[in-house]
XYZ file of C-alpha atoms in Angstrom:
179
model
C -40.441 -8.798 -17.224
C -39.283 -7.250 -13.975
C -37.818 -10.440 -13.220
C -36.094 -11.246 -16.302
C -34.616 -7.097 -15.911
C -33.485 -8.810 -12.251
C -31.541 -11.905 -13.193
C -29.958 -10.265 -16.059
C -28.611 -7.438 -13.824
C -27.599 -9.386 -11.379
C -25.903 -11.566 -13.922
C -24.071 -8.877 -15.342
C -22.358 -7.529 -11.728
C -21.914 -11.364 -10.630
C -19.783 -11.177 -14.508
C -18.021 -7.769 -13.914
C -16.978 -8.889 -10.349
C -15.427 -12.118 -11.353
C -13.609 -10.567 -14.852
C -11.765 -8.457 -11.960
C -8.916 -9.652 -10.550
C -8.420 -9.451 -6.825
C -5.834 -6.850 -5.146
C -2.227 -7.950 -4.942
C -0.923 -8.306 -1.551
C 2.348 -6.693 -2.533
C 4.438 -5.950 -5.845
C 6.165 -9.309 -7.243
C 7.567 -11.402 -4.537
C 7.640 -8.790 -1.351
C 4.330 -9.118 0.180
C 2.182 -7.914 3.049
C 2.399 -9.866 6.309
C 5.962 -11.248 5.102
C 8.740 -10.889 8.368
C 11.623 -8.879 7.808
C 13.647 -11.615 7.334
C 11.999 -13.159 4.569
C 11.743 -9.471 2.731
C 15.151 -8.977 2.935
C 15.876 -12.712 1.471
C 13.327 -11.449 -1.031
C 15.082 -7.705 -1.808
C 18.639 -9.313 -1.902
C 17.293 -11.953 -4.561
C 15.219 -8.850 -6.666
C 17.999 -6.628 -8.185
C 14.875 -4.186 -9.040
C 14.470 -2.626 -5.423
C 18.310 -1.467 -5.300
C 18.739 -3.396 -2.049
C 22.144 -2.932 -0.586
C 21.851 -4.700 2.690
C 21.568 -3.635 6.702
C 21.992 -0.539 5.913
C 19.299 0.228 4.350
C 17.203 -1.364 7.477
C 16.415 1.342 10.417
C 14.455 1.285 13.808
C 11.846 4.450 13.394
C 11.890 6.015 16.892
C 8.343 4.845 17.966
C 6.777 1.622 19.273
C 7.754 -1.364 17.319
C 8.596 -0.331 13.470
C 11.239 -0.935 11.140
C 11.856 0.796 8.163
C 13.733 -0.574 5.177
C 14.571 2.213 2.426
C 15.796 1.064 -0.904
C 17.411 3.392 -3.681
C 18.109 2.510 -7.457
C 19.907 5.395 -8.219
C 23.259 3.733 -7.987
C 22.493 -0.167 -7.498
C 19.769 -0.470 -10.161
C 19.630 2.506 -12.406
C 17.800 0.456 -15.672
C 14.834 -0.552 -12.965
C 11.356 1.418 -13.595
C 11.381 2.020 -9.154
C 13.547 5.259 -7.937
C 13.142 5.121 -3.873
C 10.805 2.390 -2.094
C 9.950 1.834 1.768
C 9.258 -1.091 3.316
C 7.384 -0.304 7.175
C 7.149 -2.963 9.623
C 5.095 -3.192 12.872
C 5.393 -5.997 14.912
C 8.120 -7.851 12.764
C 5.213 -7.634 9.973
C 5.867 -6.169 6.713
C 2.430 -3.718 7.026
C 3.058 -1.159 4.226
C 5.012 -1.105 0.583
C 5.763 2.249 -0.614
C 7.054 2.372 -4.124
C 8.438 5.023 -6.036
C 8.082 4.692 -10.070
C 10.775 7.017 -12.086
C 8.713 9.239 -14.125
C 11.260 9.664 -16.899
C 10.357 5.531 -17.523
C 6.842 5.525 -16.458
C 3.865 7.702 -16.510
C 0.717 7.770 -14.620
C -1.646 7.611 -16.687
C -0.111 4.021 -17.762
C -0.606 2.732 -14.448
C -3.574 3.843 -13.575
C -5.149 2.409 -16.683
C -3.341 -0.774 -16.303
C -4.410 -1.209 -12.274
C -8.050 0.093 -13.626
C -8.437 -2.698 -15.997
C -6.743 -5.529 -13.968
C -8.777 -4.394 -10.612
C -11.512 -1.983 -11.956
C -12.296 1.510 -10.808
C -10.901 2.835 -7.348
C -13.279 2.963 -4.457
C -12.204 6.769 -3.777
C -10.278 9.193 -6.393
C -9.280 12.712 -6.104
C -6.429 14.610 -7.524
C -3.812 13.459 -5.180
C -4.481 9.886 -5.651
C -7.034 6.531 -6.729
C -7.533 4.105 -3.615
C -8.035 0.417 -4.561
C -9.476 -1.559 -1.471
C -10.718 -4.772 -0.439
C -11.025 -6.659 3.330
C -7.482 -7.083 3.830
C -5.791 -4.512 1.347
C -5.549 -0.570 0.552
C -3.553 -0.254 -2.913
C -3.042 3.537 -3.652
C -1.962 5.031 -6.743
C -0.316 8.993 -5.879
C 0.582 11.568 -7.496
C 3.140 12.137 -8.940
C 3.899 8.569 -9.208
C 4.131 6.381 -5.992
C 2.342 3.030 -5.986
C 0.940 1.823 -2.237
C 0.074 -1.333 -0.742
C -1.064 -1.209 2.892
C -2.499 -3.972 5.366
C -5.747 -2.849 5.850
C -6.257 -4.345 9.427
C -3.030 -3.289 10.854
C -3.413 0.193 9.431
C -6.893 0.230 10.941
C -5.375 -1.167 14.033
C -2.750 1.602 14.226
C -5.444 4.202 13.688
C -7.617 2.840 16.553
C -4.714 2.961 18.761
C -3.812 6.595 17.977
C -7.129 7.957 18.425
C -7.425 6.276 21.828
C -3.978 8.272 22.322
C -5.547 11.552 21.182
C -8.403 10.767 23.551
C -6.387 10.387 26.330
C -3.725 13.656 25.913
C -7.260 15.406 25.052
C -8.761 14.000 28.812
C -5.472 14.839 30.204
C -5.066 18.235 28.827
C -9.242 19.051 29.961
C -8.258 18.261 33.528
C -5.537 20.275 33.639
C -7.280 23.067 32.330
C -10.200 22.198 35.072
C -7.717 22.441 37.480
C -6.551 25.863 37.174
């Protein structure tokens, strides 16, 4: 009997894991890991993002990221997104931010609709539901901003800045030391 309980549980998570679909790498055709090139070719062919061209692309004043910030407001104004970002480390598109307009969309639709497509979020609190997998973080925040994040390059970055912190820690313990 035990065993029979076994197989049938087991049966039943091997079913619920393969009626899920896996995490999107990205929201219709801009994805993670894309170069900046090919997600402006892919903005400029999507009237949905508002894309208006180079200037919407900026250098952010550390290291090696580029930001491109769409707006709908005046190019798309019919499209569900308001403001989106698009960060880039390493010529490597690493991080969609998308704003949804709340006076077309509501939260509760989306989270329902991501719930049933990808099941329930690994972490949820008030602020927001975190999808995740190997290679992507999707996050759902309030009030209504949909995130998809490379999780390896994220981690990366993290890594890095706590070896930073380390280091301005060391550095400010001997100074202290030396006084």
């Amino acid at each position: 009997m035990k065993k029979f309980i076994f197989l049938f549980f087991t049966f039943l998570c091997t079913s619920l894991a393969f009626s899920e679909e896996s995490l999107p790498s990205g929201y219709r055709n801009i994805k993670l890991g894309m170069t900046l090139d090919e997600v402006k070719d892919a903005l400029k062919k999507d009237f949905q993002f508002g894309y208006r061209g180079e200037r919407d692309v900026s250098l952010m004043p550390d290291q090696q990221k580029i930001l491109i910030e769409t707006d709908t407001s005046r190019t798309a104004p019919s499209s569900f997104l308001d403001k989106c970002w698009f960060q880039f480390y390493e010529d490597k598109l690493y991080i969609i931010t998308i704003n949804v307009k709340p006076t077309r969309m509501d939260h509760y639709s989306i989270f329902s609709t991501l719930s049933k497509k990808y099941g329930n979020p690994v972490n949820i609190n008030p602020q927001k539901s975190e999808w995740s997998n190997d290679s992507v973080i999707m996050t759902l925040e309030r009030p209504l901003t949909l995130k998809y994040t490379d999780k390896k390059v994220y981690e990366k970055l993290m890594e890095e800045s706590l070896v930073q912190n380390t280091a301005q820690e060391m550095s400010a313990k001997a100074f202290l030391e030396g006084l």
